[in-house]
Amino acid sequence: MTSSRLGDVLPDMPTRLFVATPTKLMTFADCKRKYRYTYLERPRPPKGPAWAHNTVGGIVHEVLADFFGRWPASRRTPDEVVARIRVGWRDEGFRDEVQSLDWRERATEMVLGYLRESDPYYEPRGVERTVAFTTARASLRGRIDRVDERPARSGDGTELVIVDYKTGRRPLTSTDARSSLAMALYVLGARRVLHRPCTRVELHHLPTNTVAAADHDDDSLARHQRRAESIVDDAAAAESRWAEGLTPAEADEAFPPEPSPLCGWCDFARICPQGRRVAPPRDPWAGLEDLPPTEALD
């Protein structure tokens, strides 16, 4: 029996929860055409070449995950960090070998600078930890770079702190931390999965070795949850239309492009004429020289 017939026979069955990550929600909010290309089209349209700034960010995240989550204290040394970056380095997106090697050294300096004051015996509560929680309409989940458990700032016991590493060129502020939908959803997910108090979120910006922090309260978390649920409602309705079968014209209407200067950074810029008219595709290494778009928190 199909799901639609089940719904006819059992009209009071609960609606299936919409499963999403913060990245999926923000993709829909930013550009519905990109959402369609990323999550619905099969086969998926071809993406452009890899971005060099994503290569740098990915390797930095991998090394920090090894350092805090996989290596014993005896391996948490500068020499091990240098060796790990050299072995794991990739050339995707760089202009040439010279630029790649230059950024390998820059990435090494960033990570070593960030770790210089780290306690090699410190064990976070979680590294690359997946958390999740449900609302009446959605199942929301995401993967946190690092979850610290620190002494509570008020009262006894401990509290969790959500840590996200950032490698973009733009310095970050407490407003960035407070306004991030992903970080707020991570707080809610960490509370649900790890059963500990959690209000604080921190963006650790490696290029400047600074921390942008913010503290959520119940009101701010509720606002972010309402925002997520609003996006969920719109995305679920659009996906329902897609599942019914759409002509190309109907698909363009249901999932319109939303041209902006960020279109030049889109993975699908080369196949989106509306986006190309606003901003031509950027070179894969442009994010190392200019300000790339805000990095996704997933």
PDB file of C-alpha atoms in Angstrom:
ATOM      1  CA  MET A   1       0.000   0.000   0.000  1.00  0.00           C
ATOM      2  CA  THR A   2       1.430   3.397  -0.976  1.00  0.00           C
ATOM      3  CA  SER A   3       1.942   6.180   1.536  1.00  0.00           C
ATOM      4  CA  SER A   4      -0.848   8.230  -0.078  1.00  0.00           C
ATOM      5  CA  ARG A   5      -3.318   5.337   0.283  1.00  0.00           C
ATOM      6  CA  LEU A   6      -2.215   4.839   3.871  1.00  0.00           C
ATOM      7  CA  GLY A   7      -3.000   8.480   4.470  1.00  0.00           C
ATOM      8  CA  ASP A   8      -6.489   7.942   3.039  1.00  0.00           C
ATOM      9  CA  VAL A   9      -7.131   4.911   5.238  1.00  0.00           C
ATOM     10  CA  LEU A  10      -5.461   6.334   8.345  1.00  0.00           C
ATOM     11  CA  PRO A  11      -5.960  10.077   8.101  1.00  0.00           C
ATOM     12  CA  ASP A  12      -4.754  10.690  11.655  1.00  0.00           C
ATOM     13  CA  MET A  13      -1.284   9.254  11.042  1.00  0.00           C
ATOM     14  CA  PRO A  14       1.419  11.801  11.974  1.00  0.00           C
ATOM     15  CA  THR A  15       3.115  13.657   9.157  1.00  0.00           C
ATOM     16  CA  ARG A  16       6.595  12.363   8.350  1.00  0.00           C
ATOM     17  CA  LEU A  17       9.230  14.619   9.860  1.00  0.00           C
ATOM     18  CA  PHE A  18      11.333  16.637   7.447  1.00  0.00           C
ATOM     19  CA  VAL A  19      14.987  15.647   7.912  1.00  0.00           C
ATOM     20  CA  ALA A  20      17.506  18.455   7.516  1.00  0.00           C
ATOM     21  CA  THR A  21      20.876  19.842   8.515  1.00  0.00           C
ATOM     22  CA  PRO A  22      21.638  23.539   8.997  1.00  0.00           C
ATOM     23  CA  THR A  23      23.421  23.547   5.639  1.00  0.00           C
ATOM     24  CA  LYS A  24      20.339  22.155   3.903  1.00  0.00           C
ATOM     25  CA  LEU A  25      18.094  24.760   5.512  1.00  0.00           C
ATOM     26  CA  MET A  26      20.378  27.662   4.650  1.00  0.00           C
ATOM     27  CA  THR A  27      20.771  26.445   1.074  1.00  0.00           C
ATOM     28  CA  PHE A  28      16.993  26.619   0.656  1.00  0.00           C
ATOM     29  CA  ALA A  29      16.851  30.037   2.302  1.00  0.00           C
ATOM     30  CA  ASP A  30      19.658  31.420   0.123  1.00  0.00           C
ATOM     31  CA  CYS A  31      18.763  29.985  -3.297  1.00  0.00           C
ATOM     32  CA  LYS A  32      16.038  27.501  -4.121  1.00  0.00           C
ATOM     33  CA  ARG A  33      17.571  26.611  -7.472  1.00  0.00           C
ATOM     34  CA  LYS A  34      20.818  25.594  -5.770  1.00  0.00           C
ATOM     35  CA  TYR A  35      18.726  23.573  -3.313  1.00  0.00           C
ATOM     36  CA  ARG A  36      17.034  21.754  -6.167  1.00  0.00           C
ATOM     37  CA  TYR A  37      20.354  21.006  -7.879  1.00  0.00           C
ATOM     38  CA  THR A  38      21.960  19.848  -4.629  1.00  0.00           C
ATOM     39  CA  TYR A  39      19.227  17.794  -2.989  1.00  0.00           C
ATOM     40  CA  LEU A  40      16.576  16.864  -5.565  1.00  0.00           C
ATOM     41  CA  GLU A  41      17.873  16.516  -9.118  1.00  0.00           C
ATOM     42  CA  ARG A  42      18.995  12.986  -9.991  1.00  0.00           C
ATOM     43  CA  PRO A  43      21.445  12.674 -11.491  1.00  0.00           C
ATOM     44  CA  ARG A  44      22.722  15.839  -9.886  1.00  0.00           C
ATOM     45  CA  PRO A  45      23.893  18.497 -12.347  1.00  0.00           C
ATOM     46  CA  PRO A  46      27.678  18.752 -12.601  1.00  0.00           C
ATOM     47  CA  LYS A  47      29.325  21.001 -10.059  1.00  0.00           C
ATOM     48  CA  GLY A  48      32.191  23.312 -10.825  1.00  0.00           C
ATOM     49  CA  PRO A  49      35.779  22.611  -9.784  1.00  0.00           C
ATOM     50  CA  ALA A  50      36.776  22.320  -6.139  1.00  0.00           C
ATOM     51  CA  TRP A  51      37.423  25.543  -4.223  1.00  0.00           C
ATOM     52  CA  ALA A  52      40.924  26.050  -2.863  1.00  0.00           C
ATOM     53  CA  HIS A  53      39.648  27.776   0.285  1.00  0.00           C
ATOM     54  CA  ASN A  54      37.480  24.722   0.989  1.00  0.00           C
ATOM     55  CA  THR A  55      40.526  22.507   0.558  1.00  0.00           C
ATOM     56  CA  VAL A  56      42.428  24.559   3.146  1.00  0.00           C
ATOM     57  CA  GLY A  57      39.482  24.580   5.541  1.00  0.00           C
ATOM     58  CA  GLY A  58      38.847  20.869   5.141  1.00  0.00           C
ATOM     59  CA  ILE A  59      42.438  19.889   5.880  1.00  0.00           C
ATOM     60  CA  VAL A  60      42.631  22.198   8.895  1.00  0.00           C
ATOM     61  CA  HIS A  61      39.447  20.657  10.291  1.00  0.00           C
ATOM     62  CA  GLU A  62      40.805  17.139   9.721  1.00  0.00           C
ATOM     63  CA  VAL A  63      44.052  17.879  11.549  1.00  0.00           C
ATOM     64  CA  LEU A  64      42.274  19.433  14.528  1.00  0.00           C
ATOM     65  CA  ALA A  65      39.890  16.479  14.682  1.00  0.00           C
ATOM     66  CA  ASP A  66      42.894  14.148  14.803  1.00  0.00           C
ATOM     67  CA  PHE A  67      44.640  16.247  17.438  1.00  0.00           C
ATOM     68  CA  PHE A  68      41.722  16.493  19.853  1.00  0.00           C
ATOM     69  CA  GLY A  69      39.816  13.347  19.013  1.00  0.00           C
ATOM     70  CA  ARG A  70      42.015  10.579  17.666  1.00  0.00           C
ATOM     71  CA  TRP A  71      45.613  11.053  18.782  1.00  0.00           C
ATOM     72  CA  PRO A  72      46.899  10.065  22.220  1.00  0.00           C
ATOM     73  CA  ALA A  73      48.611  12.810  24.214  1.00  0.00           C
ATOM     74  CA  SER A  74      52.027  11.484  23.187  1.00  0.00           C
ATOM     75  CA  ARG A  75      51.306  12.390  19.542  1.00  0.00           C
ATOM     76  CA  ARG A  76      50.005  15.886  20.195  1.00  0.00           C
ATOM     77  CA  THR A  77      53.225  17.637  19.261  1.00  0.00           C
ATOM     78  CA  PRO A  78      54.171  20.280  16.653  1.00  0.00           C
ATOM     79  CA  ASP A  79      56.148  17.701  14.660  1.00  0.00           C
ATOM     80  CA  GLU A  80      53.113  15.438  14.418  1.00  0.00           C
ATOM     81  CA  VAL A  81      50.937  18.337  13.286  1.00  0.00           C
ATOM     82  CA  VAL A  82      53.415  19.328  10.563  1.00  0.00           C
ATOM     83  CA  ALA A  83      53.716  15.740   9.372  1.00  0.00           C
ATOM     84  CA  ARG A  84      49.925  15.267   9.326  1.00  0.00           C
ATOM     85  CA  ILE A  85      49.382  18.371   7.205  1.00  0.00           C
ATOM     86  CA  ARG A  86      52.104  17.403   4.754  1.00  0.00           C
ATOM     87  CA  VAL A  87      50.799  13.853   4.348  1.00  0.00           C
ATOM     88  CA  GLY A  88      47.167  14.920   4.076  1.00  0.00           C
ATOM     89  CA  TRP A  89      47.636  17.933   1.839  1.00  0.00           C
ATOM     90  CA  ARG A  90      45.592  18.063  -1.369  1.00  0.00           C
ATOM     91  CA  ASP A  91      45.953  20.246  -4.463  1.00  0.00           C
ATOM     92  CA  GLU A  92      42.264  20.709  -5.334  1.00  0.00           C
ATOM     93  CA  GLY A  93      41.372  24.212  -6.466  1.00  0.00           C
ATOM     94  CA  PHE A  94      44.760  25.891  -6.350  1.00  0.00           C
ATOM     95  CA  ARG A  95      46.066  27.903  -9.269  1.00  0.00           C
ATOM     96  CA  ASP A  96      49.342  25.973  -9.425  1.00  0.00           C
ATOM     97  CA  GLU A  97      51.828  24.030  -7.331  1.00  0.00           C
ATOM     98  CA  VAL A  98      53.496  27.190  -6.043  1.00  0.00           C
ATOM     99  CA  GLN A  99      50.229  28.502  -4.600  1.00  0.00           C
ATOM    100  CA  SER A 100      49.386  25.092  -3.158  1.00  0.00           C
ATOM    101  CA  LEU A 101      52.714  24.787  -1.341  1.00  0.00           C
ATOM    102  CA  ASP A 102      52.476  28.363  -0.093  1.00  0.00           C
ATOM    103  CA  TRP A 103      49.083  27.647   1.445  1.00  0.00           C
ATOM    104  CA  ARG A 104      50.298  24.389   2.898  1.00  0.00           C
ATOM    105  CA  GLU A 105      52.801  26.416   4.897  1.00  0.00           C
ATOM    106  CA  ARG A 106      50.204  29.032   5.829  1.00  0.00           C
ATOM    107  CA  ALA A 107      47.814  26.340   7.015  1.00  0.00           C
ATOM    108  CA  THR A 108      50.578  24.765   9.079  1.00  0.00           C
ATOM    109  CA  GLU A 109      51.351  28.111  10.729  1.00  0.00           C
ATOM    110  CA  MET A 110      47.642  28.688  11.451  1.00  0.00           C
ATOM    111  CA  VAL A 111      47.184  25.333  13.146  1.00  0.00           C
ATOM    112  CA  LEU A 112      50.429  25.519  15.132  1.00  0.00           C
ATOM    113  CA  GLY A 113      49.561  29.022  16.308  1.00  0.00           C
ATOM    114  CA  TYR A 114      46.111  27.915  17.372  1.00  0.00           C
ATOM    115  CA  LEU A 115      47.440  24.893  19.265  1.00  0.00           C
ATOM    116  CA  ARG A 116      50.410  26.636  20.867  1.00  0.00           C
ATOM    117  CA  GLU A 117      48.707  27.032  24.260  1.00  0.00           C
ATOM    118  CA  SER A 118      46.710  23.785  24.085  1.00  0.00           C
ATOM    119  CA  ASP A 119      46.959  21.200  26.836  1.00  0.00           C
ATOM    120  CA  PRO A 120      47.891  17.921  25.085  1.00  0.00           C
ATOM    121  CA  TYR A 121      46.021  16.011  27.790  1.00  0.00           C
ATOM    122  CA  TYR A 122      42.745  17.888  27.309  1.00  0.00           C
ATOM    123  CA  GLU A 123      39.883  15.653  26.166  1.00  0.00           C
ATOM    124  CA  PRO A 124      36.825  17.401  24.721  1.00  0.00           C
ATOM    125  CA  ARG A 125      33.389  15.940  25.345  1.00  0.00           C
ATOM    126  CA  GLY A 126      33.043  15.365  21.618  1.00  0.00           C
ATOM    127  CA  VAL A 127      34.945  15.817  18.341  1.00  0.00           C
ATOM    128  CA  GLU A 128      33.096  15.771  15.007  1.00  0.00           C
ATOM    129  CA  ARG A 129      30.093  14.898  17.156  1.00  0.00           C
ATOM    130  CA  THR A 130      26.709  14.382  15.508  1.00  0.00           C
ATOM    131  CA  VAL A 131      23.775  15.752  17.487  1.00  0.00           C
ATOM    132  CA  ALA A 132      20.077  15.838  16.708  1.00  0.00           C
ATOM    133  CA  PHE A 133      16.693  16.836  18.036  1.00  0.00           C
ATOM    134  CA  THR A 134      13.138  16.873  16.758  1.00  0.00           C
ATOM    135  CA  THR A 135      10.377  19.428  16.627  1.00  0.00           C
ATOM    136  CA  ALA A 136       6.763  18.893  15.740  1.00  0.00           C
ATOM    137  CA  ARG A 137       7.647  19.100  12.052  1.00  0.00           C
ATOM    138  CA  ALA A 138      11.340  18.332  11.610  1.00  0.00           C
ATOM    139  CA  SER A 139      14.245  16.132  12.559  1.00  0.00           C
ATOM    140  CA  LEU A 140      17.256  18.449  12.695  1.00  0.00           C
ATOM    141  CA  ARG A 141      20.798  17.189  12.958  1.00  0.00           C
ATOM    142  CA  GLY A 142      24.326  18.364  12.456  1.00  0.00           C
ATOM    143  CA  ARG A 143      27.962  17.622  13.170  1.00  0.00           C
ATOM    144  CA  ILE A 144      29.846  19.822  15.621  1.00  0.00           C
ATOM    145  CA  ASP A 145      33.586  20.407  15.220  1.00  0.00           C
ATOM    146  CA  ARG A 146      34.168  20.190  18.959  1.00  0.00           C
ATOM    147  CA  VAL A 147      32.121  20.084  22.137  1.00  0.00           C
ATOM    148  CA  ASP A 148      33.950  21.219  25.278  1.00  0.00           C
ATOM    149  CA  GLU A 149      32.782  20.428  28.776  1.00  0.00           C
ATOM    150  CA  ARG A 150      33.916  23.158  31.153  1.00  0.00           C
ATOM    151  CA  PRO A 151      33.212  24.146  34.746  1.00  0.00           C
ATOM    152  CA  ALA A 152      29.878  25.935  34.957  1.00  0.00           C
ATOM    153  CA  ARG A 153      30.264  29.705  35.089  1.00  0.00           C
ATOM    154  CA  SER A 154      27.444  29.919  37.609  1.00  0.00           C
ATOM    155  CA  GLY A 155      26.785  27.260  40.199  1.00  0.00           C
ATOM    156  CA  ASP A 156      28.312  23.838  40.473  1.00  0.00           C
ATOM    157  CA  GLY A 157      28.875  21.148  37.898  1.00  0.00           C
ATOM    158  CA  THR A 158      29.800  21.570  34.251  1.00  0.00           C
ATOM    159  CA  GLU A 159      28.337  22.972  31.057  1.00  0.00           C
ATOM    160  CA  LEU A 160      28.872  22.304  27.358  1.00  0.00           C
ATOM    161  CA  VAL A 161      30.373  24.788  24.900  1.00  0.00           C
ATOM    162  CA  ILE A 162      29.911  24.477  21.138  1.00  0.00           C
ATOM    163  CA  VAL A 163      33.161  25.162  19.240  1.00  0.00           C
ATOM    164  CA  ASP A 164      33.313  25.704  15.496  1.00  0.00           C
ATOM    165  CA  TYR A 165      36.583  26.281  13.611  1.00  0.00           C
ATOM    166  CA  LYS A 166      36.653  28.966  10.937  1.00  0.00           C
ATOM    167  CA  THR A 167      39.378  29.574   8.358  1.00  0.00           C
ATOM    168  CA  GLY A 168      37.890  32.340   6.201  1.00  0.00           C
ATOM    169  CA  ARG A 169      39.675  35.663   5.799  1.00  0.00           C
ATOM    170  CA  ARG A 170      36.994  37.805   7.450  1.00  0.00           C
ATOM    171  CA  PRO A 171      37.421  38.319  11.212  1.00  0.00           C
ATOM    172  CA  LEU A 172      34.390  37.236  13.234  1.00  0.00           C
ATOM    173  CA  THR A 173      32.390  38.894  15.998  1.00  0.00           C
ATOM    174  CA  SER A 174      30.019  37.865  18.752  1.00  0.00           C
ATOM    175  CA  THR A 175      27.187  38.906  16.431  1.00  0.00           C
ATOM    176  CA  ASP A 176      28.298  36.238  13.961  1.00  0.00           C
ATOM    177  CA  ALA A 177      28.202  33.638  16.726  1.00  0.00           C
ATOM    178  CA  ARG A 178      24.849  34.778  18.108  1.00  0.00           C
ATOM    179  CA  SER A 179      23.113  35.075  14.726  1.00  0.00           C
ATOM    180  CA  SER A 180      24.260  31.698  13.393  1.00  0.00           C
ATOM    181  CA  LEU A 181      21.296  29.393  12.906  1.00  0.00           C
ATOM    182  CA  ALA A 182      23.572  26.362  12.832  1.00  0.00           C
ATOM    183  CA  MET A 183      25.234  27.161  16.155  1.00  0.00           C
ATOM    184  CA  ALA A 184      21.884  27.613  17.885  1.00  0.00           C
ATOM    185  CA  LEU A 185      20.628  24.316  16.496  1.00  0.00           C
ATOM    186  CA  TYR A 186      23.820  22.648  17.714  1.00  0.00           C
ATOM    187  CA  VAL A 187      23.071  23.919  21.222  1.00  0.00           C
ATOM    188  CA  LEU A 188      19.600  22.381  21.094  1.00  0.00           C
ATOM    189  CA  GLY A 189      20.992  19.137  19.683  1.00  0.00           C
ATOM    190  CA  ALA A 190      23.784  18.919  22.260  1.00  0.00           C
ATOM    191  CA  ARG A 191      21.311  19.430  25.090  1.00  0.00           C
ATOM    192  CA  ARG A 192      19.140  16.650  23.726  1.00  0.00           C
ATOM    193  CA  VAL A 193      21.930  14.121  23.050  1.00  0.00           C
ATOM    194  CA  LEU A 194      24.427  14.857  25.818  1.00  0.00           C
ATOM    195  CA  HIS A 195      21.995  15.825  28.583  1.00  0.00           C
ATOM    196  CA  ARG A 196      24.050  18.711  29.894  1.00  0.00           C
ATOM    197  CA  PRO A 197      23.400  22.465  30.209  1.00  0.00           C
ATOM    198  CA  CYS A 198      24.569  24.341  27.112  1.00  0.00           C
ATOM    199  CA  THR A 199      24.229  28.004  26.186  1.00  0.00           C
ATOM    200  CA  ARG A 200      27.637  29.154  24.927  1.00  0.00           C
ATOM    201  CA  VAL A 201      28.797  29.055  21.300  1.00  0.00           C
ATOM    202  CA  GLU A 202      32.287  29.960  20.069  1.00  0.00           C
ATOM    203  CA  LEU A 203      33.691  30.584  16.608  1.00  0.00           C
ATOM    204  CA  HIS A 204      37.446  29.934  16.699  1.00  0.00           C
ATOM    205  CA  HIS A 205      38.970  31.956  13.852  1.00  0.00           C
ATOM    206  CA  LEU A 206      42.333  30.418  13.070  1.00  0.00           C
ATOM    207  CA  PRO A 207      43.781  33.133  10.767  1.00  0.00           C
ATOM    208  CA  THR A 208      43.599  35.669  13.615  1.00  0.00           C
ATOM    209  CA  ASN A 209      43.660  33.157  16.485  1.00  0.00           C
ATOM    210  CA  THR A 210      40.636  34.850  18.037  1.00  0.00           C
ATOM    211  CA  VAL A 211      37.397  33.583  19.541  1.00  0.00           C
ATOM    212  CA  ALA A 212      33.998  35.129  18.834  1.00  0.00           C
ATOM    213  CA  ALA A 213      31.631  33.939  21.562  1.00  0.00           C
ATOM    214  CA  ALA A 214      27.971  34.395  22.446  1.00  0.00           C
ATOM    215  CA  ASP A 215      25.582  33.046  25.051  1.00  0.00           C
ATOM    216  CA  HIS A 216      22.092  31.933  24.133  1.00  0.00           C
ATOM    217  CA  ASP A 217      19.062  32.000  26.381  1.00  0.00           C
ATOM    218  CA  ASP A 218      15.688  30.324  25.979  1.00  0.00           C
ATOM    219  CA  ASP A 219      14.285  33.257  23.990  1.00  0.00           C
ATOM    220  CA  SER A 220      17.136  33.377  21.466  1.00  0.00           C
ATOM    221  CA  LEU A 221      17.057  29.616  20.994  1.00  0.00           C
ATOM    222  CA  ALA A 222      13.296  29.722  20.483  1.00  0.00           C
ATOM    223  CA  ARG A 223      13.710  32.410  17.815  1.00  0.00           C
ATOM    224  CA  HIS A 224      16.259  30.308  15.961  1.00  0.00           C
ATOM    225  CA  GLN A 225      14.047  27.235  16.220  1.00  0.00           C
ATOM    226  CA  ARG A 226      11.080  29.168  14.806  1.00  0.00           C
ATOM    227  CA  ARG A 227      13.281  30.374  11.969  1.00  0.00           C
ATOM    228  CA  ALA A 228      14.374  26.812  11.217  1.00  0.00           C
ATOM    229  CA  GLU A 229      10.791  25.540  11.304  1.00  0.00           C
ATOM    230  CA  SER A 230       9.670  28.300   8.941  1.00  0.00           C
ATOM    231  CA  ILE A 231      12.328  27.239   6.421  1.00  0.00           C
ATOM    232  CA  VAL A 232      11.335  23.602   6.966  1.00  0.00           C
ATOM    233  CA  ASP A 233       7.701  24.360   6.145  1.00  0.00           C
ATOM    234  CA  ASP A 234       8.616  26.093   2.888  1.00  0.00           C
ATOM    235  CA  ALA A 235      11.154  23.439   1.873  1.00  0.00           C
ATOM    236  CA  ALA A 236       8.783  20.583   2.647  1.00  0.00           C
ATOM    237  CA  ALA A 237       6.038  22.190   0.559  1.00  0.00           C
ATOM    238  CA  ALA A 238       8.433  22.684  -2.366  1.00  0.00           C
ATOM    239  CA  GLU A 239       9.667  19.097  -2.118  1.00  0.00           C
ATOM    240  CA  SER A 240       6.073  17.836  -2.118  1.00  0.00           C
ATOM    241  CA  ARG A 241       5.496  19.641  -5.394  1.00  0.00           C
ATOM    242  CA  TRP A 242       8.707  18.148  -6.766  1.00  0.00           C
ATOM    243  CA  ALA A 243       7.612  14.626  -5.786  1.00  0.00           C
ATOM    244  CA  GLU A 244       4.373  15.051  -7.716  1.00  0.00           C
ATOM    245  CA  GLY A 245       6.326  15.603 -10.919  1.00  0.00           C
ATOM    246  CA  LEU A 246       7.021  18.996 -12.444  1.00  0.00           C
ATOM    247  CA  THR A 247       7.643  20.202 -15.960  1.00  0.00           C
ATOM    248  CA  PRO A 248      10.889  22.174 -16.414  1.00  0.00           C
ATOM    249  CA  ALA A 249       8.914  25.417 -16.339  1.00  0.00           C
ATOM    250  CA  GLU A 250       7.087  24.381 -13.164  1.00  0.00           C
ATOM    251  CA  ALA A 251      10.364  23.340 -11.546  1.00  0.00           C
ATOM    252  CA  ASP A 252      11.867  26.753 -12.315  1.00  0.00           C
ATOM    253  CA  GLU A 253       8.808  28.380 -10.760  1.00  0.00           C
ATOM    254  CA  ALA A 254       8.916  26.227  -7.620  1.00  0.00           C
ATOM    255  CA  PHE A 255      12.686  26.535  -7.246  1.00  0.00           C
ATOM    256  CA  PRO A 256      13.605  29.967  -8.645  1.00  0.00           C
ATOM    257  CA  PRO A 257      17.139  31.326  -8.702  1.00  0.00           C
ATOM    258  CA  GLU A 258      17.888  34.175  -6.329  1.00  0.00           C
ATOM    259  CA  PRO A 259      20.709  36.073  -8.036  1.00  0.00           C
ATOM    260  CA  SER A 260      23.164  37.988  -5.881  1.00  0.00           C
ATOM    261  CA  PRO A 261      26.878  38.848  -5.846  1.00  0.00           C
ATOM    262  CA  LEU A 262      27.460  35.471  -4.146  1.00  0.00           C
ATOM    263  CA  CYS A 263      26.434  33.660  -7.338  1.00  0.00           C
ATOM    264  CA  GLY A 264      30.030  33.777  -8.543  1.00  0.00           C
ATOM    265  CA  TRP A 265      30.920  31.442  -5.647  1.00  0.00           C
ATOM    266  CA  CYS A 266      28.159  28.926  -6.365  1.00  0.00           C
ATOM    267  CA  ASP A 267      29.083  25.359  -7.321  1.00  0.00           C
ATOM    268  CA  PHE A 268      26.487  25.536 -10.090  1.00  0.00           C
ATOM    269  CA  ALA A 269      27.335  29.007 -11.428  1.00  0.00           C
ATOM    270  CA  ARG A 270      28.383  27.666 -14.816  1.00  0.00           C
ATOM    271  CA  ILE A 271      24.933  26.218 -15.526  1.00  0.00           C
ATOM    272  CA  CYS A 272      22.827  29.077 -14.130  1.00  0.00           C
ATOM    273  CA  PRO A 273      22.416  31.926 -16.656  1.00  0.00           C
ATOM    274  CA  GLN A 274      20.635  34.203 -14.165  1.00  0.00           C
ATOM    275  CA  GLY A 275      23.490  33.868 -11.710  1.00  0.00           C
ATOM    276  CA  ARG A 276      26.142  34.439 -14.380  1.00  0.00           C
ATOM    277  CA  ARG A 277      24.483  37.689 -15.398  1.00  0.00           C
ATOM    278  CA  VAL A 278      24.817  39.015 -11.852  1.00  0.00           C
ATOM    279  CA  ALA A 279      28.255  37.631 -11.016  1.00  0.00           C
ATOM    280  CA  PRO A 280      30.531  35.622 -13.333  1.00  0.00           C
ATOM    281  CA  PRO A 281      31.990  32.396 -11.906  1.00  0.00           C
ATOM    282  CA  ARG A 282      35.013  33.011  -9.730  1.00  0.00           C
ATOM    283  CA  ASP A 283      38.322  31.231 -10.142  1.00  0.00           C
ATOM    284  CA  PRO A 284      38.629  28.239  -7.810  1.00  0.00           C
ATOM    285  CA  TRP A 285      41.455  29.941  -5.889  1.00  0.00           C
ATOM    286  CA  ALA A 286      39.745  33.343  -5.626  1.00  0.00           C
ATOM    287  CA  GLY A 287      38.687  32.706  -2.030  1.00  0.00           C
ATOM    288  CA  LEU A 288      42.318  32.790  -0.998  1.00  0.00           C
ATOM    289  CA  GLU A 289      42.702  36.303  -2.367  1.00  0.00           C
ATOM    290  CA  ASP A 290      39.258  37.852  -1.880  1.00  0.00           C
ATOM    291  CA  LEU A 291      36.607  37.446   0.783  1.00  0.00           C
ATOM    292  CA  PRO A 292      34.790  34.153   0.148  1.00  0.00           C
ATOM    293  CA  PRO A 293      31.151  33.686   1.125  1.00  0.00           C
ATOM    294  CA  THR A 294      30.269  32.842   4.706  1.00  0.00           C
ATOM    295  CA  GLU A 295      31.299  29.289   5.487  1.00  0.00           C
ATOM    296  CA  ALA A 296      28.483  26.783   6.107  1.00  0.00           C
ATOM    297  CA  LEU A 297      28.071  25.420   9.732  1.00  0.00           C
ATOM    298  CA  ASP A 298      27.320  21.569   9.341  1.00  0.00           C
TER     299      ASP A 298
END
